[in-house]
XYZ file of C-alpha atoms in Angstrom:
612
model
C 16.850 -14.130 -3.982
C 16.629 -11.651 -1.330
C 19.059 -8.557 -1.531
C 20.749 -10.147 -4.512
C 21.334 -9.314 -8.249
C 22.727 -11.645 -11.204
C 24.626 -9.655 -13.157
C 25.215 -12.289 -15.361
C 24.036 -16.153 -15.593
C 27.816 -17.420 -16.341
C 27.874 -18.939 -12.813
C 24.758 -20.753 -12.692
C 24.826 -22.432 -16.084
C 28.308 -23.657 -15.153
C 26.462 -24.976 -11.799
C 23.630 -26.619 -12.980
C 25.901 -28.463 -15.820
C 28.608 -29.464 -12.688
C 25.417 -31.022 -10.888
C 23.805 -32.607 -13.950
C 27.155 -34.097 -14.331
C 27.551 -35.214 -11.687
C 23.988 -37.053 -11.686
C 24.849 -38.453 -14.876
C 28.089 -39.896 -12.717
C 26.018 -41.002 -10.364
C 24.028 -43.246 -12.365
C 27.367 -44.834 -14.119
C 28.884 -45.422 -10.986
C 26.539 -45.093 -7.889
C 29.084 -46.194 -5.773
C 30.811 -42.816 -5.937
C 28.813 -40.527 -4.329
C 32.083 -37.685 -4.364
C 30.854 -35.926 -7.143
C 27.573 -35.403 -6.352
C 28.503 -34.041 -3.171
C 31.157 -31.253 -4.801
C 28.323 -29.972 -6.752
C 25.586 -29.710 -4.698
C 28.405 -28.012 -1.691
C 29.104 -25.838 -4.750
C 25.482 -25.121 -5.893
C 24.498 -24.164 -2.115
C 26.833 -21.698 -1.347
C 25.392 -18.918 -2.640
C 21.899 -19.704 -0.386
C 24.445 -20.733 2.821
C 26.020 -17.183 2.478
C 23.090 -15.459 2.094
C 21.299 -16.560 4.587
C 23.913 -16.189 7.099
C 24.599 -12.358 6.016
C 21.106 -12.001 6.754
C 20.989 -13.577 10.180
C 24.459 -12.061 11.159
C 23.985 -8.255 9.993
C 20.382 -8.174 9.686
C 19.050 -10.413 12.612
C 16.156 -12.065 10.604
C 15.356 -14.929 9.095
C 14.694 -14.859 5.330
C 13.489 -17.073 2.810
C 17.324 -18.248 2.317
C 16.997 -19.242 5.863
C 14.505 -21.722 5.097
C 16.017 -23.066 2.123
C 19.430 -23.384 3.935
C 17.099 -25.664 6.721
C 16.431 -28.317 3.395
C 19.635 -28.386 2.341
C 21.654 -28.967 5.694
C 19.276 -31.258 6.772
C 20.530 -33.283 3.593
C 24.077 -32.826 4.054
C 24.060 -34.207 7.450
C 21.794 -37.011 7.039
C 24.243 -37.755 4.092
C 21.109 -36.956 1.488
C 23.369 -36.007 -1.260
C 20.986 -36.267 -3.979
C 18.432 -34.188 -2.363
C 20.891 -31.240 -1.569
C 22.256 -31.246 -4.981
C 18.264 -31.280 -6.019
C 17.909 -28.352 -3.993
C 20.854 -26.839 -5.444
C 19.549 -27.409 -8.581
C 15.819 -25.874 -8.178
C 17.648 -22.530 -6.353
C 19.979 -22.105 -9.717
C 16.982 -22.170 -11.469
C 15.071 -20.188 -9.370
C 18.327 -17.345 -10.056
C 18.041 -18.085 -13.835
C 14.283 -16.982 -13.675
C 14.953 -13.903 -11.252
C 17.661 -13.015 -13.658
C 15.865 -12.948 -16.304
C 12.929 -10.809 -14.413
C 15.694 -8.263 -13.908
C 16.931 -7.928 -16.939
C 13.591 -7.084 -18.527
C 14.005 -3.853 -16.563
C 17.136 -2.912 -18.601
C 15.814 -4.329 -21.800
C 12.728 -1.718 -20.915
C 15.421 0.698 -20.257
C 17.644 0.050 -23.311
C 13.624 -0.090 -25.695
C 13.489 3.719 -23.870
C 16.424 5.049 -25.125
C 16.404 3.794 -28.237
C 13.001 6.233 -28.638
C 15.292 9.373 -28.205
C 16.511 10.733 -31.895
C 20.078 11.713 -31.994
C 19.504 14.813 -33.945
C 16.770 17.940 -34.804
C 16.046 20.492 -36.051
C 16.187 24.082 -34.754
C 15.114 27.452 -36.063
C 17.541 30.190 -35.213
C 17.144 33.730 -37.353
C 14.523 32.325 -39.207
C 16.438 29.397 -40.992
C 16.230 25.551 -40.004
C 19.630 24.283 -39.243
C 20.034 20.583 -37.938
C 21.817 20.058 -34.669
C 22.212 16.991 -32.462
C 19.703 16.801 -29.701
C 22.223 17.141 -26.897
C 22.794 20.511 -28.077
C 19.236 21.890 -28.252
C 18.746 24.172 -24.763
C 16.109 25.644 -23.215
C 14.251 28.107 -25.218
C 15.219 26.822 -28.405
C 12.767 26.628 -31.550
C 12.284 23.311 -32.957
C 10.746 22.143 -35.692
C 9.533 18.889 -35.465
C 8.082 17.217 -39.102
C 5.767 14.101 -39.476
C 7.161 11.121 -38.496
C 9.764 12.449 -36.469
C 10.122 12.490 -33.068
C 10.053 15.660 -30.563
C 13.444 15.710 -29.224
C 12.851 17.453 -25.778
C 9.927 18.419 -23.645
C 8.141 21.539 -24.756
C 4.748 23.860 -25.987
C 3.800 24.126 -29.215
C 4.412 27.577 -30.463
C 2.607 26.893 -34.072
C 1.370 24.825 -36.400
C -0.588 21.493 -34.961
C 0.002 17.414 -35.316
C -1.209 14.465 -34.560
C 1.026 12.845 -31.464
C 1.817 9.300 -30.790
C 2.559 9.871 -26.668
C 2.347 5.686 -25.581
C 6.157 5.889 -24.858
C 4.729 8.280 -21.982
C 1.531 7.923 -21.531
C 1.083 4.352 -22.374
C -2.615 5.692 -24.145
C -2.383 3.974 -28.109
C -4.590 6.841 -29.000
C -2.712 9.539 -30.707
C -2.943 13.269 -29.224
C -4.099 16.236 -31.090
C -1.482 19.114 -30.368
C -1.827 22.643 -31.134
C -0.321 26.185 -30.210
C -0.109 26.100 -26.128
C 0.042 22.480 -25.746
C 2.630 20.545 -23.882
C 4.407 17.626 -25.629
C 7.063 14.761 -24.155
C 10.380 14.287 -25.606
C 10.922 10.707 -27.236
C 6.981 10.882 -28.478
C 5.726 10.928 -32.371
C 4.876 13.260 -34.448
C 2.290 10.941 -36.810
C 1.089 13.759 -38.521
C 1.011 17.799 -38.877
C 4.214 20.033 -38.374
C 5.206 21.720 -35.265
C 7.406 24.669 -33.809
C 8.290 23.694 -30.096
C 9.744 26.295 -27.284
C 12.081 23.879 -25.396
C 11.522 24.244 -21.951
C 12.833 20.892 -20.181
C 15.884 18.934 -22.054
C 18.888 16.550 -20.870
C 18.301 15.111 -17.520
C 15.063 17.326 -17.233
C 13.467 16.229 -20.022
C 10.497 13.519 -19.039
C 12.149 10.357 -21.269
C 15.677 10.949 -18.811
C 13.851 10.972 -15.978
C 11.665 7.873 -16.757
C 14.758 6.278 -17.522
C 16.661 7.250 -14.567
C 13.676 6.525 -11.876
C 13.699 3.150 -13.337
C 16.763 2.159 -12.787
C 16.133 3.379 -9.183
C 13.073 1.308 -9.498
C 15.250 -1.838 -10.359
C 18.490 -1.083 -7.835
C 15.728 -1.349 -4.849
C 16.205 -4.408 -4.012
C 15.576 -5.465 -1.035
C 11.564 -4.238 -1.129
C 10.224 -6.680 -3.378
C 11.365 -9.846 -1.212
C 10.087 -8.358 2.190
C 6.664 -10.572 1.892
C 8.999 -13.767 0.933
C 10.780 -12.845 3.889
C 7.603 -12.757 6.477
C 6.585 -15.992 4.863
C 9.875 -17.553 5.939
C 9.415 -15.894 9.297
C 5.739 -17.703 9.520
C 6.294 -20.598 8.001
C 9.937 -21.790 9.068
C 9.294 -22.628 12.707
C 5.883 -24.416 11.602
C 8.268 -26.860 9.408
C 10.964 -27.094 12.114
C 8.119 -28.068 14.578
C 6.217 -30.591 12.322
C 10.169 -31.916 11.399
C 10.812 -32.303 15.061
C 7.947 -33.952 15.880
C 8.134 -36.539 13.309
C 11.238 -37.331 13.953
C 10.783 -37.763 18.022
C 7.327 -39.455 17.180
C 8.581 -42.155 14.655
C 12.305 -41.585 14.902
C 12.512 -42.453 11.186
C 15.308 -40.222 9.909
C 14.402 -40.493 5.916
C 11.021 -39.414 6.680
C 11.636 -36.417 8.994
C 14.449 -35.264 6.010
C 11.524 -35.767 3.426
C 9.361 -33.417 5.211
C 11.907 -31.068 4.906
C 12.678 -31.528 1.655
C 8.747 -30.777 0.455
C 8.436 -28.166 2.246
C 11.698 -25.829 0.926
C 10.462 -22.912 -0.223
C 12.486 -21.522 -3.141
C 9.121 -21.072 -5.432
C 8.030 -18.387 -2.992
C 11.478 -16.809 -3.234
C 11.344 -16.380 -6.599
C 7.186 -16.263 -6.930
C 6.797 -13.529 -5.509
C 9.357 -10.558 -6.693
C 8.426 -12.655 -10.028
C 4.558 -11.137 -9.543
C 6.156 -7.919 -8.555
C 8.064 -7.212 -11.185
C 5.286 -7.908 -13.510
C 3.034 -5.786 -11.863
C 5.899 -2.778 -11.998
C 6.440 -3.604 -15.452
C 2.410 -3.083 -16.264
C 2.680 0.167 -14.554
C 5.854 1.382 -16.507
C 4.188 0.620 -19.611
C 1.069 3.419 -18.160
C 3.307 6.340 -17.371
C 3.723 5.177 -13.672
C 7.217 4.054 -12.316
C 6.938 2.392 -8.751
C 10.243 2.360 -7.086
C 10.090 -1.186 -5.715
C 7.478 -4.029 -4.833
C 6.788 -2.874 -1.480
C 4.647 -0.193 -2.468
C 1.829 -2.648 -4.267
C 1.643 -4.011 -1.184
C 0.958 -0.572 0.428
C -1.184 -0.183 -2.238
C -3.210 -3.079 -2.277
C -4.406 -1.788 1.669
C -4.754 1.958 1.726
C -8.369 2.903 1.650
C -7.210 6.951 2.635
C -5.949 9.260 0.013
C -4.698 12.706 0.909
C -4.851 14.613 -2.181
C -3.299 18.483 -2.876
C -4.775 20.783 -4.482
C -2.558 23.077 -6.407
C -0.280 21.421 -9.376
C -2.300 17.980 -8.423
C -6.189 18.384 -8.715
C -5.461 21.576 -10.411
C -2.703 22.539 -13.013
C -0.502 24.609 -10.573
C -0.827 27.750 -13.253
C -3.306 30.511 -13.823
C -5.328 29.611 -17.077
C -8.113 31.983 -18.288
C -11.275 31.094 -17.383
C -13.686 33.549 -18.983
C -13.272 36.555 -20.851
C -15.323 39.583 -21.525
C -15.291 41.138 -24.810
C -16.590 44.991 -25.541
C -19.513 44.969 -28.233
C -17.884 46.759 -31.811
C -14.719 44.403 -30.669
C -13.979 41.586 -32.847
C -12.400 38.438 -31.418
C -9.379 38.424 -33.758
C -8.788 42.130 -32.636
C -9.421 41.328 -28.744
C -7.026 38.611 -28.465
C -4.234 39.548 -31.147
C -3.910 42.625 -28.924
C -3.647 41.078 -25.927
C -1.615 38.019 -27.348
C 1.229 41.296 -28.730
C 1.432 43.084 -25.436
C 1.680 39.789 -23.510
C 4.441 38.453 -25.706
C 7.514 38.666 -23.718
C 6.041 39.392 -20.006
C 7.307 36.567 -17.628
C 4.318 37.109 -14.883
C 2.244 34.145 -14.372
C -1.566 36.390 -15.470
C 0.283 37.439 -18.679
C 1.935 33.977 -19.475
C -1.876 32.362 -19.208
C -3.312 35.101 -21.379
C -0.205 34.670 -23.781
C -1.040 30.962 -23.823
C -4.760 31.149 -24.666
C -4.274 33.669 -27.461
C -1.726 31.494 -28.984
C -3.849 29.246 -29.536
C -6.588 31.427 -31.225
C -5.039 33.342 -33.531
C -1.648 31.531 -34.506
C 1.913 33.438 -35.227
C 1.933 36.729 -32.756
C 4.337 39.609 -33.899
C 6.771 41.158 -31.821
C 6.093 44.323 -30.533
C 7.689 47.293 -30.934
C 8.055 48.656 -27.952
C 6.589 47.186 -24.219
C 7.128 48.020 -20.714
C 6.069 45.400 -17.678
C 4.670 47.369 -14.570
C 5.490 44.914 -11.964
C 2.402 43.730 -10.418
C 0.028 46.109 -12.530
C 0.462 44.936 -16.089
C 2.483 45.945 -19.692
C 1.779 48.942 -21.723
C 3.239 48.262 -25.457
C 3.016 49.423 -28.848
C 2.573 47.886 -31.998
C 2.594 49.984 -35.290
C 0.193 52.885 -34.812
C -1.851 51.311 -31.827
C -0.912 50.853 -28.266
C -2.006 48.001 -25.979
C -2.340 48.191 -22.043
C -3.026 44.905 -20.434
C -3.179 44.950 -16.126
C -5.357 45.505 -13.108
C -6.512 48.612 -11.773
C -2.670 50.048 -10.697
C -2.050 49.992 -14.858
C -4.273 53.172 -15.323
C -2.519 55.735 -13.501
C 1.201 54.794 -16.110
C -1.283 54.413 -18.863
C -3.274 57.619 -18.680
C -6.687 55.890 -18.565
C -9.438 57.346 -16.412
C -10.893 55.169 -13.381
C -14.065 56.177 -15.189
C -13.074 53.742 -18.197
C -13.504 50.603 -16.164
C -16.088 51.668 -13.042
C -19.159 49.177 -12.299
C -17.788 46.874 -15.443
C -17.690 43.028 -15.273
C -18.174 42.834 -11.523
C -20.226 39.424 -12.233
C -17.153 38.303 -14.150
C -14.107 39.113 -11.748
C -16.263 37.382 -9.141
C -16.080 33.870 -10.378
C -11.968 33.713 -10.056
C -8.916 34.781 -8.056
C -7.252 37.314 -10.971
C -8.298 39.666 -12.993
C -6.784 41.861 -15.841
C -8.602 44.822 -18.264
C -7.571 45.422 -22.193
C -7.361 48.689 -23.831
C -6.635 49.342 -27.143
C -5.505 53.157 -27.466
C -7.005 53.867 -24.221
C -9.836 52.435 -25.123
C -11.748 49.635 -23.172
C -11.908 46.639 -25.869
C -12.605 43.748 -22.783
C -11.319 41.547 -19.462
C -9.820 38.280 -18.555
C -10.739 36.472 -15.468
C -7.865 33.814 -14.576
C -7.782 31.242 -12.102
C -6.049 27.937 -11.442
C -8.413 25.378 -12.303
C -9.036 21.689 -12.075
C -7.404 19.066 -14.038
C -10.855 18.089 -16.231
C -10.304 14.339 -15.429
C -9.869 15.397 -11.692
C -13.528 14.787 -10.416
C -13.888 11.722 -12.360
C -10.681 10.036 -10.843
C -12.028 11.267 -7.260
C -15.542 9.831 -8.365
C -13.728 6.590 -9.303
C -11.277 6.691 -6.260
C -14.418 5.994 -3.752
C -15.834 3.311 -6.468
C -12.692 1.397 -5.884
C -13.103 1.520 -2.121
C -10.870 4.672 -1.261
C -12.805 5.412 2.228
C -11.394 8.787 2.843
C -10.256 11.221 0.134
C -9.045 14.749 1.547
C -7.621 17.448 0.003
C -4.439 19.429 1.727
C -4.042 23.366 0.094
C -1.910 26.349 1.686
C -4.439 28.182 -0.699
C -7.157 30.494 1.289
C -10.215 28.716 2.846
C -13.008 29.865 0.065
C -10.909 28.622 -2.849
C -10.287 25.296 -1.391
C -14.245 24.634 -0.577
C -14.963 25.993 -4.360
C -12.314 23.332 -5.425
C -13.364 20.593 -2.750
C -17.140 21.288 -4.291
C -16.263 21.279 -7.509
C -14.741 17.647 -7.649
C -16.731 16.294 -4.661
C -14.337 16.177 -1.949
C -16.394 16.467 1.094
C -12.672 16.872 3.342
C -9.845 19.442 3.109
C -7.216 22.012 5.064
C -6.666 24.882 3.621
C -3.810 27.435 4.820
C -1.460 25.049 5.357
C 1.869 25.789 5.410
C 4.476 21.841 4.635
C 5.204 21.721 8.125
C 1.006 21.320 8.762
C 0.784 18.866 5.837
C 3.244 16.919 7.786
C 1.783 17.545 11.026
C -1.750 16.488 9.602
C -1.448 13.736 7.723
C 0.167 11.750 10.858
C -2.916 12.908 12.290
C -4.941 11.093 9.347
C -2.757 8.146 9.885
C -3.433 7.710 13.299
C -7.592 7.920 12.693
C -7.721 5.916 9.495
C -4.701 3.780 8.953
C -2.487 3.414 5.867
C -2.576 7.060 4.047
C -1.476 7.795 0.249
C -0.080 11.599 -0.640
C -0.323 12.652 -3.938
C 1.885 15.851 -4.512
C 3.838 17.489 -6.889
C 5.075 20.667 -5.145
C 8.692 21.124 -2.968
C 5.596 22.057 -0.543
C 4.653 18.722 -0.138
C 7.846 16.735 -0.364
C 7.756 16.056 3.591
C 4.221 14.377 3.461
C 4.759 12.442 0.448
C 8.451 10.915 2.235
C 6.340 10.464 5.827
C 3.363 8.630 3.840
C 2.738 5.133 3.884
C 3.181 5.697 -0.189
C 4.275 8.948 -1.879
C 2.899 9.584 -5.168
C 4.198 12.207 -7.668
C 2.771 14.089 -10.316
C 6.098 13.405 -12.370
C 5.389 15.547 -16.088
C 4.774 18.939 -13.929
C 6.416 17.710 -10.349
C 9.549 19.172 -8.752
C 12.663 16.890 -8.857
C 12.186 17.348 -4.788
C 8.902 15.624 -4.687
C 9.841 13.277 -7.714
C 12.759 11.910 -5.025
C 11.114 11.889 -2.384
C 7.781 9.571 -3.418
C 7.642 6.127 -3.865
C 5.715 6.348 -6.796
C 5.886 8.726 -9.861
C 2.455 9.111 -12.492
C 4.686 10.665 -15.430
C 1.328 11.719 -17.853
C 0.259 13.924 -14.650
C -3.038 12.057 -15.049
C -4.768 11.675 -11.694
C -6.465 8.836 -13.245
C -3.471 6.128 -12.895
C -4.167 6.383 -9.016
C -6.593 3.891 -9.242
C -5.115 1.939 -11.939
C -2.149 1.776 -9.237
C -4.252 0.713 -6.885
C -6.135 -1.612 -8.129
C -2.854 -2.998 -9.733
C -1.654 -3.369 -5.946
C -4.774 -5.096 -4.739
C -4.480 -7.685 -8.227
C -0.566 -8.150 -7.365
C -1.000 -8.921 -3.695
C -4.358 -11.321 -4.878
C -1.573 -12.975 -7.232
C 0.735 -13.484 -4.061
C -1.888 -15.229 -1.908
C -2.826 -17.460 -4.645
C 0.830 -18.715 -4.469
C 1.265 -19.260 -0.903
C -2.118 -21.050 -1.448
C -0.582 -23.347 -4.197
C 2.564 -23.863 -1.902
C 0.375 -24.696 1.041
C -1.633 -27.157 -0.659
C 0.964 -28.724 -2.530
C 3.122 -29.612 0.237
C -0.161 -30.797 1.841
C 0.241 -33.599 -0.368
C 3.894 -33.730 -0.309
C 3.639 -34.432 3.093
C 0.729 -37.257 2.912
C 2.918 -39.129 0.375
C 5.815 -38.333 2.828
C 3.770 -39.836 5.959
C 2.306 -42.668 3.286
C 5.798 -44.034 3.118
C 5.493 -43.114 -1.122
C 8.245 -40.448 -1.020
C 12.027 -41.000 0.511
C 13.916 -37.929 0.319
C 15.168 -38.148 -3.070
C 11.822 -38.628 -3.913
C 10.520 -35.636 -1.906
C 13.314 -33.732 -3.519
C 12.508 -34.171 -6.639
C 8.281 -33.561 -6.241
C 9.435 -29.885 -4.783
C 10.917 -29.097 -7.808
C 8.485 -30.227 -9.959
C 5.854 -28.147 -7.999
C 8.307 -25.425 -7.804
C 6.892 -24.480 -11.154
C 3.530 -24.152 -9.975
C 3.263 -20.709 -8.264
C 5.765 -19.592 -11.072
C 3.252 -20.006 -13.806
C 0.738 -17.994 -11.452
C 2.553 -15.562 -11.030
C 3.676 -14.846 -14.893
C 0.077 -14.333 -15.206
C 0.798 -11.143 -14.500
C 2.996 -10.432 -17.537
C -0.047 -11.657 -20.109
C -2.754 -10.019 -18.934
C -3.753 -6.420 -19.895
């Protein structure tokens, strides 16, 4: 029922046994009609009140407003039967909604029970157990098989085999090695691994799943919007056809039966039903949608406004290509580069850290470094030292210009940083870095326009010639580039105002106005800010750009679900109201066909729940 929650089913079972007793009265003693008339006043309440909240404080007419037309139609025409029918279908309809709602907290309860209460941490080079509220950021932990990872992290050594469907919602296991990310709450199958903490408590990705879906299930009010415009619609359509029976035939029963056929709790209760289901299927693929509105947004946006960094690409420099000096072996190259890199917090050396990790294992410390901000590090390691930078590193190194003149010009040219190696002052190769695409990015944009996205443009404060290379790349034929939030704002009202209904995808503090102005916000929720988490509507926590159109399409199938019960409703009160006109069906009679059609555009909509 619109803007209301169950918290617990107490009240209605006592209801629905008051008006089955009283029934059962009834038919000893017909005479009495008392009873009958307690329980239904009783059973109505709820729907009387919140209808009038609605109409008082809101100024619109909901679905309660219809169903509060049925049922005072049968008080005052002294229908006593019918209301308490009425009655009777609403408590039921509650029953069902409460039990919709509650699957969000059993989902929420099946979530937590995934996180383990304890791990294990290396500290000084011995394993010491600790309770997982304890582990911070930066911690070491070793994670076994068959355990799972405790907090959000990369893989510092070793490799497994990763169960991630608590996440990701793929039943495929994940290969992890040295570099990769992995999700707290997910299981290690196979393998052993050392993790570097990096996001735990509230941070960590299970916490935040947890907490966005019980946002998800507080917002009310969203899901019962369309129920609400069919009231609007279809309300003063009964009232007129109700009226004009009545002034046409001036047969009382009949006019009341009309009524009675056409209440509408089944749509009040259909559709958050299909809703729910459809968030539900999302949940279980990484994507939390904050409320039911959003399908419906969904279901008819055909323009996508895309950004570039963190979104289509993964936000951090990676190494693209390296160059490696002939007599140089690769082991040498890169376990030089992977020491002097070790403990440098800039984002060239973090990438080149990363990549060597995962080439030659366990890196030593080194003995002695030095960062050069903005140039590079100069360290030592045993006998040899190890000079990693751009051009500015020579002049602290004591390296000639000569060393590195007319090398890998080809190379450097293909990305956006750069950075030489010498091992004692002696050229051994060169990284080129860049940030580059996701690899399932030009699929999803492939399968984006499949689906009928019309309009797919990508928004960048990076510099023009990077954003066409991207655009190019994944075969986006639109985008902005040098654009600072306030023109992401500014623009995509602009797109709004050519094409209609826009989606943002984001995952930056950059793009947290867009994504709140869009018709639908979606965050990139594993690498996203907590700014742009809060301010979408939607949230894709595997950072795979692939669930966009598995969202949509999830909209379009929701809202397909929706017309198909509105279609059931219309053409079953078709024939409630031939039998009505027919002279088959008296009110008690019309009562009592609504609520066995009730059932109809319930069973529709649980569709939803079965199918995959």
């Amino acid at each position: 029922m619109a803007a209301k929650i169950i918290a617990s089913p107490i009240r209605e079972f006592i209801l629905i046994a008051l008006i089955a007793g009283a029934f059962s009265f009834s038919y000893f003693f017909p005479d009495y009609r008392l009873p009958v008339l307690l329980a239904a006043l009783l059973g109505s309440l709820a729907t009387f009140w919140q209808a009038f909240r609605v109409l008082l404080f809101e100024r619109r007419v909901s679905i309660e407003t219809f169903n509060s037309a049925a049922l005072i139609v049968s008080f005052v025409t002294a229908e006593f039967s019918s209301a308490a029918f009425i009655a009777l279908m609403l408590l039921f309809a509650e029953l069902l909604e409460w039990n919709t709602r509650t699957r969000s907290s059993r989902a929420i309860e099946e979530l937590l029970k995934l996180k383990p209460l304890k791990a294990f941490r290396e500290k000084g080079g011995e394993k010491e157990e600790v309770l997982a509220e304890d582990i911070e950021k930066g911690d070491v932990i070793v994670v076994e098989s068959g355990s799972r990872i405790p907090v959000d992290g990369v893989v510092i050594f070793g490799g497994a085999s990763v169960n991630e469907s608590s996440v990701t919602g793929e039943s495929l296991p994940a290969q992890k090695t040295i570099g990769d990310k992995v999700f707290g709450s997910t299981l290690n199958e196979s393998g052993i691994l050392k993790v570097r903490a990096e996001r735990v408590g509230k941070e960590s990705t299970l916490e935040r799943m947890v907490e966005l879906m019980k946002k998800a299930a507080e917002n009310k009010s969203r899901p019962e919007k369309i129920a609400d415009k069919f009231a609007a619609l279809f309300l003063p359509v009964v009232a007129l056809a109700g009226a004009a029976t009545y002034f046409l035939s001036g047969n009382v029963s009949m006019t009341v039966a009309i009524f009675l056929v056409a209440c509408a709790d089944d749509i009040a209760v259909a559709i958050p039903l299909a809703m729910t289901a459809a968030i539900g299927r999302a949940a279980k693929r990484g994507v939390i949608i904050k409320g039911g509105e959003w399908l419906d947004v969904l279901s008819k946006m055909r323009t996508l406004v895309l950004d570039k960094t963190g979104t289509l690409t993964y936000g951090v420099f990676s190494v693209r290509d390296v160059k490696i000096e002939p007599g140089v072996s690769e082991n040498e190259f890169w376990q030089s580069a992977a020491v002097a890199e070790k403990f440098s917090e800039h984002a060239v050396a973090r990438a080149i850290f990363r990549e060597a990790m995962k080439r030659v294992g366990e890196i030593p410390d080194p003995d002695e470094f030095k960062v050069y901000g903005g140039s590079g590090v100069i360290a030592k390691h045993g006998n040899n030292e190890i000079v990693i930078g751009d051009e500015s590193i020579l002049v602290p190194a004591g390296i000639s210009e000569s060393a590195i003149k007319d090398k890998y010009k080809d190379l450097f040219a293909a990305g956006r940083a750069k950075a030489y190696a010498f091992l004692n002052k002696k050229l051994i190769g060169a990284f080129v870095l860049d940030d580059i695409p996701r690899p399932e990015a030009a699929e999803s944009v492939k399968k984006l326009t499949d689906i009928g996205v019309k309009r797919i443009i990508m928004f960048t404060g990076d510099n023009p010639r990077v954003a066409a290379d991207v655009a190019r790349a994944l075969g986006i034929k639109e985008f902005r580039a040098s654009m600072s939030p306030e023109e992401k704002l500014l623009a995509l009202e602009a797109v709004e105002e050519e094409s209609g209904p826009v989606g943002m995808v984001g995952d930056g503090i950059n793009d947290a106005p867009a994504l709140a102005r869009a018709n639908i916000g979606i965050a990139m929720g594993g690498t996203g800010t907590a700014v742009a988490v809060e301010a979408a509507d939607a949230i894709i926590l595997p950072d795979d750009l692939g669930r966009i159109s598995e969202i949509i399409l999830l909209g379009r199938k929701t809202l397909s679900v929706i017309k198909g019960d509105i279609v059931i409703w219309f053409f079953s009160n078709a024939i409630g109201f031939a039998l009505v006109f027919s002279g088959v069906f008296g009110p008690a009679l019309a009562a009592f066909y609504n609520f066995i059609t009730d059932f109809l555009p319930l069973i529709n909509s649980a569709r939803l729940f079965r199918e995959k």
